[in-house]
Coordinates of C-alpha atoms in Angstrom, one line a residue:
M964 CA -42.4 7.8 -33.4
T965 CA -43.6 5.3 -36.1
R966 CA -47.2 4.7 -36.7
T967 CA -47.0 1.3 -35.1
E968 CA -45.5 2.7 -31.9
R969 CA -47.4 4.6 -29.2
S970 CA -46.5 5.8 -25.7
T971 CA -49.0 5.8 -22.9
L972 CA -48.9 5.9 -19.1
I973 CA -49.2 2.5 -17.5
S974 CA -52.6 2.9 -15.9
Y975 CA -54.1 -0.5 -15.6
P976 CA -57.8 -0.8 -14.7
P977 CA -58.6 -1.9 -11.1
L978 CA -58.1 -5.6 -10.8
P979 CA -60.7 -7.8 -9.2
T980 CA -60.0 -8.8 -5.6
P981 CA -57.1 -11.1 -5.9
S982 CA -57.4 -14.7 -4.7
A983 CA -55.5 -15.8 -1.7
D984 CA -53.2 -17.9 -4.0
R985 CA -52.4 -14.9 -6.2
S986 CA -51.7 -12.7 -3.2
L987 CA -49.5 -15.3 -1.7
G988 CA -47.6 -15.7 -5.0
R989 CA -46.9 -12.0 -5.2
A990 CA -45.7 -11.9 -1.6
E991 CA -43.4 -14.8 -2.3
D992 CA -42.0 -13.0 -5.4
V993 CA -41.4 -9.8 -3.3
L994 CA -39.6 -11.9 -0.6
K995 CA -37.6 -13.6 -3.3
M996 CA -36.5 -10.3 -4.7
H997 CA -35.4 -8.9 -1.3
R998 CA -33.4 -12.1 -0.7
L999 CA -31.7 -11.8 -4.1
A1000 CA -31.0 -8.1 -3.7
H1001 CA -29.4 -8.8 -0.3
S1002 CA -27.2 -11.7 -1.4
G1003 CA -26.3 -10.8 -5.0
G1004 CA -27.2 -7.1 -5.4
S1005 CA -28.8 -5.5 -8.4
A1006 CA -27.2 -7.9 -10.9
A1007 CA -28.8 -11.0 -9.3
L1008 CA -32.2 -9.3 -9.2
L1009 CA -32.1 -8.3 -12.8
E1010 CA -31.0 -11.8 -13.9
W1011 CA -33.8 -13.4 -12.0
L1012 CA -36.4 -11.0 -13.5
A1013 CA -35.1 -11.7 -17.0
A1014 CA -35.4 -15.4 -16.5
R1015 CA -38.9 -15.0 -14.9
L1016 CA -40.4 -12.9 -17.6
G1017 CA -38.4 -14.2 -20.6
G1018 CA -37.4 -10.8 -22.0
W1019 CA -34.7 -8.2 -22.1
I1020 CA -34.4 -6.3 -18.8
A1021 CA -31.9 -3.7 -17.6
V1022 CA -31.5 -0.3 -15.9
V1023 CA -31.4 2.4 -18.6
D1024 CA -30.3 6.0 -18.1
A1025 CA -31.9 8.7 -20.2
D1026 CA -29.1 11.2 -19.1
A1027 CA -26.3 9.0 -20.5
G1028 CA -24.3 10.1 -23.4
P1029 CA -25.1 9.0 -27.0
D1030 CA -22.3 6.4 -27.0
A1031 CA -23.5 4.9 -23.7
R1032 CA -27.1 4.8 -24.8
A1033 CA -26.2 3.2 -28.1
A1034 CA -24.6 0.3 -26.2
A1035 CA -27.2 0.1 -23.5
G1036 CA -29.9 -2.0 -25.1
P1037 CA -32.9 -2.0 -27.5
E1038 CA -33.9 1.2 -29.1
L1039 CA -37.5 0.8 -27.9
A1040 CA -36.3 0.8 -24.2
L1041 CA -34.0 3.7 -24.7
R1042 CA -36.7 5.8 -26.4
G1043 CA -39.2 4.8 -23.6
A1044 CA -36.7 6.1 -21.0
G1045 CA -36.4 9.4 -22.8
E1046 CA -40.2 9.8 -22.9
L1047 CA -40.5 8.8 -19.2
K1048 CA -38.2 11.6 -18.3
A1049 CA -39.8 14.1 -20.6
R1050 CA -43.3 13.4 -19.3
G1051 CA -42.1 13.5 -15.7
V1052 CA -44.1 10.3 -14.8
R1053 CA -43.1 7.3 -12.8
S1054 CA -44.1 4.6 -15.3
A1055 CA -44.8 4.2 -19.0
V1056 CA -45.2 1.7 -21.7
L1057 CA -44.0 2.0 -25.3
H1058 CA -45.5 -0.3 -27.9
G1059 CA -43.5 -1.4 -30.9
E1060 CA -44.2 -3.9 -33.7
G1061 CA -44.6 -7.2 -31.9
S1062 CA -43.1 -6.0 -28.6
A1063 CA -43.6 -3.6 -25.7
A1064 CA -41.2 -1.7 -23.4
L1065 CA -42.4 -1.4 -19.8
L1066 CA -40.5 1.3 -17.8
F1067 CA -40.6 2.2 -14.1
A1068 CA -38.6 5.2 -12.8
L1069 CA -36.0 4.5 -10.2
D1070 CA -35.3 8.0 -9.0
G1071 CA -37.2 11.3 -8.7
T1072 CA -35.9 12.8 -11.9
G1073 CA -36.9 9.9 -14.1
G1074 CA -33.4 9.7 -15.5
R1075 CA -32.8 6.1 -14.5
A1076 CA -35.5 3.5 -15.1
L1077 CA -36.1 -0.2 -14.9
A1078 CA -36.8 -1.2 -18.5
C1079 CA -38.2 -4.5 -19.7
V1080 CA -38.8 -5.4 -23.4
L1081 CA -41.3 -8.3 -23.8
D1082 CA -42.9 -9.9 -26.8
L1083 CA -46.6 -9.2 -27.2
P1084 CA -48.8 -10.3 -25.6
H1085 CA -46.7 -10.0 -22.5
P1086 CA -47.6 -12.0 -19.3
P1087 CA -50.5 -10.3 -17.5
G1088 CA -48.6 -10.2 -14.2
A1089 CA -45.6 -8.5 -15.7
P1090 CA -46.5 -4.9 -14.8
A1091 CA -47.1 -5.7 -11.1
L1092 CA -44.0 -7.8 -10.9
L1093 CA -41.9 -5.0 -12.4
A1094 CA -43.5 -2.4 -10.2
D1095 CA -42.6 -4.4 -7.1
A1096 CA -39.1 -5.0 -8.5
A1097 CA -38.5 -1.3 -9.2
S1098 CA -39.1 -0.4 -5.5
V1099 CA -36.6 -3.0 -4.4
L1100 CA -34.1 -2.2 -7.1
A1101 CA -34.2 1.5 -6.3
L1102 CA -33.1 0.8 -2.7
V1103 CA -30.4 -1.6 -3.8
L1104 CA -29.0 0.8 -6.3
R1105 CA -28.8 3.5 -3.7
A1106 CA -27.1 1.2 -1.3
E1107 CA -24.6 0.1 -4.0
E1108 CA -23.8 3.7 -4.9
A1109 CA -23.3 4.6 -1.2
E1110 CA -20.9 1.6 -0.9
R1111 CA -19.0 2.7 -4.0
R1112 CA -18.7 6.3 -2.6
E1113 CA -17.5 4.9 0.7
E1114 CA -14.9 2.7 -1.1
R1115 CA -13.7 5.7 -3.1
A1116 CA -13.4 7.8 0.0
E1117 CA -11.5 5.0 1.8
L1118 CA -9.2 4.6 -1.2
A1119 CA -8.6 8.3 -1.3
E1120 CA -7.8 8.5 2.4
S1121 CA -5.5 5.4 2.1
R1122 CA -3.5 7.0 -0.8
A1123 CA -3.3 10.3 1.1
R1124 CA -1.9 8.5 4.1
E1125 CA 0.6 6.7 1.8
A1126 CA 1.6 10.1 0.4
A1127 CA 2.1 11.5 3.9
L1128 CA 4.3 8.5 4.8
H1129 CA 6.3 8.9 1.6
L1130 CA 6.9 12.6 2.3
L1131 CA 7.9 11.8 5.9
M1132 CA 10.4 9.2 4.8
N1133 CA 12.0 11.7 2.4
G1134 CA 12.4 14.4 5.0
R1135 CA 9.5 16.7 3.9
L1136 CA 8.0 17.1 7.3
S1137 CA 6.0 20.3 6.7
T1138 CA 3.9 18.9 3.9
A1139 CA 3.5 15.6 5.7
H1140 CA 2.2 17.5 8.7
Q1141 CA -0.4 19.3 6.5
I1142 CA -1.8 16.1 5.1
A1143 CA -1.8 14.4 8.5
E1144 CA -3.7 17.3 10.1
A1145 CA -6.4 17.1 7.4
L1146 CA -6.8 13.3 7.9
G1147 CA -6.2 13.2 11.7
P1148 CA -4.7 12.5 14.1
S1149 CA -1.6 14.7 14.2
L1150 CA 1.8 13.0 13.6
P1151 CA 3.3 12.2 17.0
D1152 CA 6.6 13.6 18.1
P1153 CA 8.5 11.8 19.7
L1154 CA 7.2 8.4 18.6
R1155 CA 7.7 4.7 18.4
M1156 CA 7.0 3.1 15.1
Y1157 CA 5.1 -0.2 15.0
V1158 CA 5.2 -2.5 12.0
V1159 CA 2.5 -5.1 12.4
E1160 CA 2.5 -8.2 10.1
C1161 CA -0.9 -9.9 9.8
R1162 CA -2.9 -11.6 7.1
A1163 CA -3.8 -9.3 4.3
G1164 CA -7.5 -9.4 5.1
Q1165 CA -6.9 -8.5 8.7
R1166 CA -5.4 -5.1 8.3
G1167 CA -8.6 -3.2 8.7
E1168 CA -9.5 -5.0 11.9
V1169 CA -6.0 -4.6 13.3
A1170 CA -6.1 -0.9 12.5
R1171 CA -9.4 -0.6 14.4
I1172 CA -7.9 -2.4 17.4
C1173 CA -4.9 -0.2 17.3
R1174 CA -7.0 3.0 17.2
E1175 CA -9.1 1.8 20.2
L1176 CA -6.0 0.8 22.2
T1177 CA -4.3 4.2 21.7
G1178 CA -7.5 6.3 22.0
G1179 CA -7.3 7.3 18.4
R1180 CA -3.9 9.0 18.8
A1181 CA -1.9 6.6 16.7
W1182 CA -1.3 7.6 13.1
I1183 CA -2.0 4.4 11.1
V1184 CA -1.2 3.7 7.4
R1185 CA -1.3 0.5 5.4
C1186 CA 2.2 -0.3 4.1
P1187 CA 2.3 0.5 0.4
V1188 CA 4.9 -2.1 -0.2
Y1189 CA 4.0 -5.2 1.8
V1190 CA 0.3 -6.1 1.7
R1191 CA 0.5 -7.9 5.1
H1192 CA 2.0 -4.9 6.9
L1193 CA 0.4 -2.1 8.9
I1194 CA 2.5 0.8 10.1
A1195 CA 1.5 2.8 13.2
L1196 CA 3.2 5.9 14.5
V1197 CA 2.4 5.9 18.2
P1198 CA 3.1 8.7 20.7
A1199 CA 6.0 7.7 22.9
G1200 CA 3.9 8.0 26.0
L1201 CA 1.5 5.3 24.8
A1202 CA 4.1 2.9 23.5
A1203 CA 6.5 0.3 24.9
R1204 CA 7.5 0.9 28.5
S1205 CA 10.4 -1.5 28.2
A1206 CA 11.8 -4.2 25.9
A1207 CA 10.0 -6.8 28.0
H1208 CA 6.7 -5.0 28.6
D1209 CA 4.8 -3.5 25.7
P1210 CA 1.0 -3.5 26.4
L1211 CA 0.1 -2.4 22.9
S1212 CA 2.1 -5.2 21.2
E1213 CA 0.7 -7.7 23.7
A1214 CA -2.8 -6.6 23.1
L1215 CA -2.4 -6.7 19.3
V1216 CA -0.9 -10.2 19.4
G1217 CA -3.6 -11.3 21.7
A1218 CA -6.4 -9.9 19.5
A1219 CA -5.6 -11.6 16.2
R1220 CA -4.0 -14.9 15.1
D1221 CA -0.9 -15.1 12.9
L1222 CA 0.2 -11.6 13.9
S1223 CA 3.7 -10.3 14.7
V1224 CA 4.8 -6.8 15.8
G1225 CA 8.1 -5.0 15.5
V1226 CA 8.7 -1.8 17.5
S1227 CA 11.3 0.9 17.1
G1228 CA 13.1 2.8 19.7
Q1229 CA 11.9 6.2 20.9
L1230 CA 12.8 8.7 18.2
L1231 CA 11.9 12.1 16.9
L1232 CA 9.5 12.5 14.0
R1233 CA 12.3 13.7 11.7
E1234 CA 14.0 10.3 12.4
A1235 CA 11.0 8.4 11.0
P1236 CA 13.1 6.6 8.3
A1237 CA 15.4 5.2 11.0
A1238 CA 12.3 4.3 13.1
Y1239 CA 10.8 2.3 10.3
T1240 CA 14.1 0.5 9.7
Q1241 CA 14.3 -0.3 13.4
A1242 CA 10.8 -1.6 13.6
F1243 CA 11.3 -3.7 10.5
H1244 CA 14.4 -5.3 12.0
A1245 CA 12.5 -5.9 15.2
L1246 CA 9.8 -7.6 13.2
A1247 CA 12.3 -10.1 11.8
V1248 CA 13.1 -11.0 15.5
A1249 CA 9.5 -11.1 16.6
R1250 CA 8.6 -13.8 14.0
G1251 CA 10.8 -16.3 15.9
R1252 CA 9.7 -15.5 19.4
A1253 CA 6.9 -17.2 21.3
G1254 CA 5.4 -13.8 22.2
R1255 CA 5.4 -12.7 18.5
H1256 CA 6.6 -9.2 19.3
A1257 CA 10.0 -7.5 19.8
R1258 CA 11.4 -4.1 20.3
F1259 CA 14.5 -3.0 18.4
G1260 CA 17.5 -4.1 20.4
P1261 CA 20.0 -1.7 21.8
G1262 CA 22.9 -1.2 19.6
P1263 CA 25.0 1.5 17.9
E1264 CA 23.4 3.4 15.0
L1265 CA 25.5 3.9 11.9
E1266 CA 24.1 7.4 11.2
L1267 CA 25.1 8.6 14.7
A1268 CA 28.5 7.0 14.4
A1269 CA 29.2 8.4 11.0
H1270 CA 27.7 11.9 11.5
A1271 CA 30.8 13.7 12.4
A1272 CA 33.1 12.1 9.9
G1273 CA 30.7 11.5 7.0
T1274 CA 28.2 14.4 6.6
G1275 CA 30.6 16.7 4.6
W1276 CA 31.6 13.7 2.4
A1277 CA 28.0 12.7 1.9
R1278 CA 26.9 16.3 0.9
A1279 CA 29.7 16.5 -1.6
L1280 CA 29.1 13.0 -3.0
L1281 CA 25.4 13.8 -3.6
A1282 CA 25.9 17.4 -4.9
P1283 CA 25.6 16.3 -8.5
L1284 CA 22.3 14.6 -7.7
H1285 CA 21.0 17.4 -5.6
G1286 CA 21.9 20.0 -8.2
Y1287 CA 20.5 18.0 -11.1
E1288 CA 18.2 19.9 -13.5
P1289 CA 15.9 17.8 -15.8
R1290 CA 16.0 18.5 -19.5
R1291 CA 12.2 18.5 -19.9
P1292 CA 9.5 19.6 -17.4
Q1293 CA 8.0 16.1 -17.3
D1294 CA 11.3 14.4 -16.4
P1295 CA 12.1 13.6 -12.8
G1296 CA 13.9 16.2 -10.8
A1297 CA 16.5 15.9 -8.1
Q1298 CA 14.1 15.1 -5.3
E1299 CA 12.3 12.4 -7.3
L1300 CA 15.6 10.8 -8.3
R1301 CA 16.7 10.8 -4.7
A1302 CA 13.4 9.3 -3.5
T1303 CA 13.7 6.7 -6.2
A1304 CA 17.2 5.7 -5.2
H1305 CA 16.3 5.6 -1.5
A1306 CA 13.2 3.5 -2.1
W1307 CA 15.1 1.1 -4.3
L1308 CA 17.9 0.7 -1.8
N1309 CA 15.3 -0.1 0.9
F1310 CA 12.9 -2.3 -1.1
G1311 CA 14.5 -3.4 -4.3
P1312 CA 12.0 -4.1 -7.1
H1313 CA 9.2 -3.6 -4.6
A1314 CA 9.9 0.1 -4.8
T1315 CA 7.5 0.3 -7.7
R1316 CA 4.6 -0.2 -5.3
L1317 CA 5.9 2.6 -3.0
L1318 CA 6.6 5.0 -5.8
K1319 CA 3.5 4.0 -7.9
I1320 CA 5.7 3.7 -11.1
H1321 CA 6.3 1.0 -13.7
R1322 CA 9.3 -1.2 -13.3
N1323 CA 10.7 0.2 -16.6
T1324 CA 10.4 3.7 -15.2
L1325 CA 12.3 2.5 -12.0
A1326 CA 15.1 1.0 -14.1
T1327 CA 15.4 4.2 -16.2
R1328 CA 15.6 6.5 -13.2
L1329 CA 18.2 4.2 -11.6
R1330 CA 20.3 4.4 -14.7
L1331 CA 20.1 8.2 -14.6
V1332 CA 21.1 8.2 -10.9
E1333 CA 24.1 6.0 -11.8
S1334 CA 25.1 8.4 -14.6
V1335 CA 24.7 11.5 -12.5
L1336 CA 26.7 10.1 -9.6
A1337 CA 29.1 8.0 -11.7
A1338 CA 28.1 5.1 -9.4
D1339 CA 27.8 1.3 -9.9
L1340 CA 24.6 0.3 -8.2
A1341 CA 24.7 -3.2 -9.6
R1342 CA 27.2 -4.2 -6.8
L1343 CA 26.8 -4.1 -3.1
P1344 CA 29.7 -1.7 -2.4
G1345 CA 28.1 1.0 -4.6
Q1346 CA 24.7 0.4 -3.0
A1347 CA 26.2 0.6 0.5
E1348 CA 28.0 3.8 -0.3
L1349 CA 24.9 5.5 -1.7
S1350 CA 22.8 4.2 1.2
L1351 CA 25.1 5.8 3.8
A1352 CA 25.3 9.1 1.9
L1353 CA 21.5 9.3 1.7
R1354 CA 21.0 8.6 5.4
L1355 CA 23.6 11.3 6.3
T1356 CA 21.7 13.9 4.3
P1357 CA 18.0 13.3 5.4
G1358 CA 16.6 16.5 4.1
G1359 CA 17.6 16.0 0.5
P1360 CA 18.1 18.9 -1.9
A1361 CA 15.9 21.3 0.0
A1362 CA 18.0 20.9 3.2
F1363 CA 21.3 21.5 1.3
P1364 CA 20.7 24.3 -1.2
G1365 CA 23.8 25.1 -3.2
A1366 CA 25.7 22.2 -1.8
P1367 CA 29.4 22.5 -2.9
A1368 CA 30.6 20.3 -5.7
E1369 CA 33.9 20.0 -3.9
R1370 CA 34.3 18.3 -0.6
P1371 CA 34.9 20.6 2.4
A1372 CA 38.6 20.7 3.4
D1373 CA 38.0 18.8 6.6
A1374 CA 35.9 16.1 5.0
P1375 CA 37.3 12.7 4.1
G1376 CA 38.0 12.3 0.4
D1377 CA 36.2 9.1 -0.1
L1378 CA 34.2 6.4 1.7
E1379 CA 37.3 4.6 3.0
G1380 CA 38.3 7.9 4.6
V1381 CA 35.0 8.0 6.4
L1382 CA 35.2 4.3 7.5
R1383 CA 38.7 4.8 8.9
H1384 CA 37.4 7.3 11.5
P1385 CA 37.7 5.9 15.0
D1386 CA 34.0 6.3 15.6
L1387 CA 33.3 4.0 12.7
S1388 CA 35.9 1.5 13.8
D1389 CA 34.2 1.3 17.2
W1390 CA 30.8 1.0 15.6
A1391 CA 31.9 -1.8 13.3
R1392 CA 33.3 -3.8 16.2
A1393 CA 30.1 -3.5 18.2
H1394 CA 27.9 -4.2 15.2
L1395 CA 29.7 -7.4 14.3
A1396 CA 30.4 -8.6 17.9
P1397 CA 27.3 -11.0 18.0
L1398 CA 28.8 -12.9 15.0
T1399 CA 31.7 -14.2 17.2
G1400 CA 29.9 -14.2 20.6
P1401 CA 29.1 -17.2 22.7
D1402 CA 25.6 -17.5 21.2
A1403 CA 26.8 -17.4 17.5
P1404 CA 26.3 -20.5 15.5
S1405 CA 29.3 -22.2 14.0
G1406 CA 30.5 -20.5 10.8
A1407 CA 28.3 -17.4 11.2
R1408 CA 31.1 -15.0 10.3
E1409 CA 32.1 -16.9 7.3
T1410 CA 28.5 -17.2 6.1
V1411 CA 28.0 -13.4 6.3
R1412 CA 31.3 -12.8 4.5
A1413 CA 30.3 -15.1 1.7
W1414 CA 26.9 -13.5 1.4
L1415 CA 28.4 -10.0 1.2
R1416 CA 31.0 -11.1 -1.4
S1417 CA 28.1 -12.4 -3.4
D1418 CA 26.3 -9.1 -3.4
A1419 CA 23.7 -10.5 -0.9
H1420 CA 22.5 -13.1 -3.5
L1421 CA 21.6 -16.5 -2.1
V1422 CA 22.5 -18.7 -5.1
P1423 CA 26.2 -17.7 -5.3
T1424 CA 26.4 -17.6 -1.5
A1425 CA 25.3 -21.2 -1.3
A1426 CA 27.8 -22.2 -4.1
A1427 CA 30.6 -20.4 -2.2
L1428 CA 29.8 -22.2 1.0
G1429 CA 29.2 -25.6 -0.7
I1430 CA 25.7 -25.9 0.6
S1431 CA 22.2 -25.8 -0.8
V1432 CA 20.2 -22.6 -1.3
P1433 CA 17.7 -23.6 1.4
G1434 CA 20.7 -24.4 3.7
A1435 CA 22.1 -20.9 3.1
R1436 CA 18.7 -19.3 3.8
K1437 CA 18.4 -21.2 7.1
R1438 CA 21.9 -20.0 8.2
L1439 CA 21.0 -16.4 7.4
T1440 CA 17.7 -16.7 9.2
R1441 CA 19.5 -17.8 12.3
I1442 CA 21.9 -14.9 11.9
E1443 CA 18.9 -12.5 11.7
A1444 CA 17.9 -13.6 15.2
L1445 CA 21.4 -13.2 16.4
L1446 CA 21.9 -9.7 15.0
E1447 CA 18.3 -8.7 15.6
R1448 CA 18.3 -7.3 12.1
S1449 CA 16.5 -8.3 8.9
L1450 CA 18.8 -9.7 6.2
L1451 CA 16.7 -11.6 3.7
Q1452 CA 13.7 -9.3 3.4
S1453 CA 14.0 -5.6 2.6
P1454 CA 14.8 -3.2 4.1
S1455 CA 17.8 -5.4 4.9
A1456 CA 20.8 -4.7 7.0
R1457 CA 23.1 -5.8 4.2
H1458 CA 24.4 -2.3 3.5
D1459 CA 25.3 -1.8 7.2
L1460 CA 27.0 -5.2 7.3
W1461 CA 29.1 -4.5 4.3
L1462 CA 30.1 -1.1 5.7
A1463 CA 31.0 -2.7 9.1
H1464 CA 33.1 -5.4 7.5
R1465 CA 34.9 -2.8 5.4
A1466 CA 35.5 -0.6 8.3
E1467 CA 36.8 -3.6 10.3
E1468 CA 39.1 -4.5 7.4
L1469 CA 40.5 -0.9 7.1
A1470 CA 41.2 -0.9 10.9
G1471 CA 43.3 -4.0 10.4
F1472 CA 41.4 -6.4 12.6
G1473 CA 39.1 -8.3 10.2
G1474 CA 38.9 -10.3 7.0
P1475 CA 38.0 -8.9 3.6
A1476 CA 34.5 -7.5 3.2
A1477 CA 34.2 -8.2 -0.4

């Protein structure tokens, strides 16, 4: 300490009995500080104090590292904070040449302090004002820290729920169960999946309503891809009783404005990916209904129709991917590449949000998948083929250890062999029947064919049909309601539509798919 500096306890002599005006002024200051702390937090309170006293003011931490202390403020204040802690006192003043640092402890250890550096002579009321401010500031800082801890806990839980959902969608039920049990409640089995679309700021309130309506038994997670979507896995016994009567959907729609609900059929937990796709397709229908909710319409499921004919083909097709070994430990393995391909086929470029990776990483992984499988994922036929193969092997590499590189003798040799199976022909006819039914708009079939030939891109579709892009979008939106499937927003039914058209063509009763 230099000769011109000295450190003393702030111990001011007793003041004379204050006048009524002075007491009223101090009370007004305290009330003002409480209001500032409530509305603007610690930052607003410090800003007001600095303007009121005309000096430098901040919260300093004697326990901070050297780099943090060097950037924290004047040396006089930092040295005073150190002495405050060393002496174990609640307040101190450190005089420098032409200035003084007034410090008041904000916690029991004296590590953090309210520090104010003022030119000498400082205003006589400064110590009292700072003492009052320190008590208010200490409470505000504790409240802000508690809020930050709560936000970190909520973020951690949200990411853990996303991780459980990601594992569930990739067939890793055991690990998903472990995470869900820790967070609560247990994952329901069987279930109906609800996809709720609401305003982004409503998701917390909608989740609360859903928990109340289901007695806390629904497993709820914010969609990691769409910021307006909330996903709820609801025990089958609590969910929709019929397509026309769904108390949970009705209550949700009635509780919040601008809300739509899509509901899957009743499925087992291991069928969660199919349940999500069903709920998403139902959501596309719900947007156009007066009641703003819909359950997935009855209809043939591709995975069921293709199971007998396609499982052996799918295992053999994906064997190079399932057996892939990365060259370096930090490179993605077979399971990561499979999850990347599955997410991209479902969500396109939005898969980066689900996988928490950069778009360049996504592109690199997709190129690697193309190389390993010798596939062309730039075109819709290659995408549809891989999509079907992934859905027919839901467990991934772990479910098919040592999968043969050669196709089983009784398995079709290629995708066309699978699609020629009578079960697939029947599925294709039923899947495409609404396009030529009595409720179908004029040209629905031709619109879908043009869209598929254009790899599900709107601009070339509009050009092929000789209409505007908004006109093509409107046509496809009407067809979404007709098919009760999402087309324009992912996950889209474009892969199933291409496979159905191709199966129909191979059976000899339809036009070209692409």
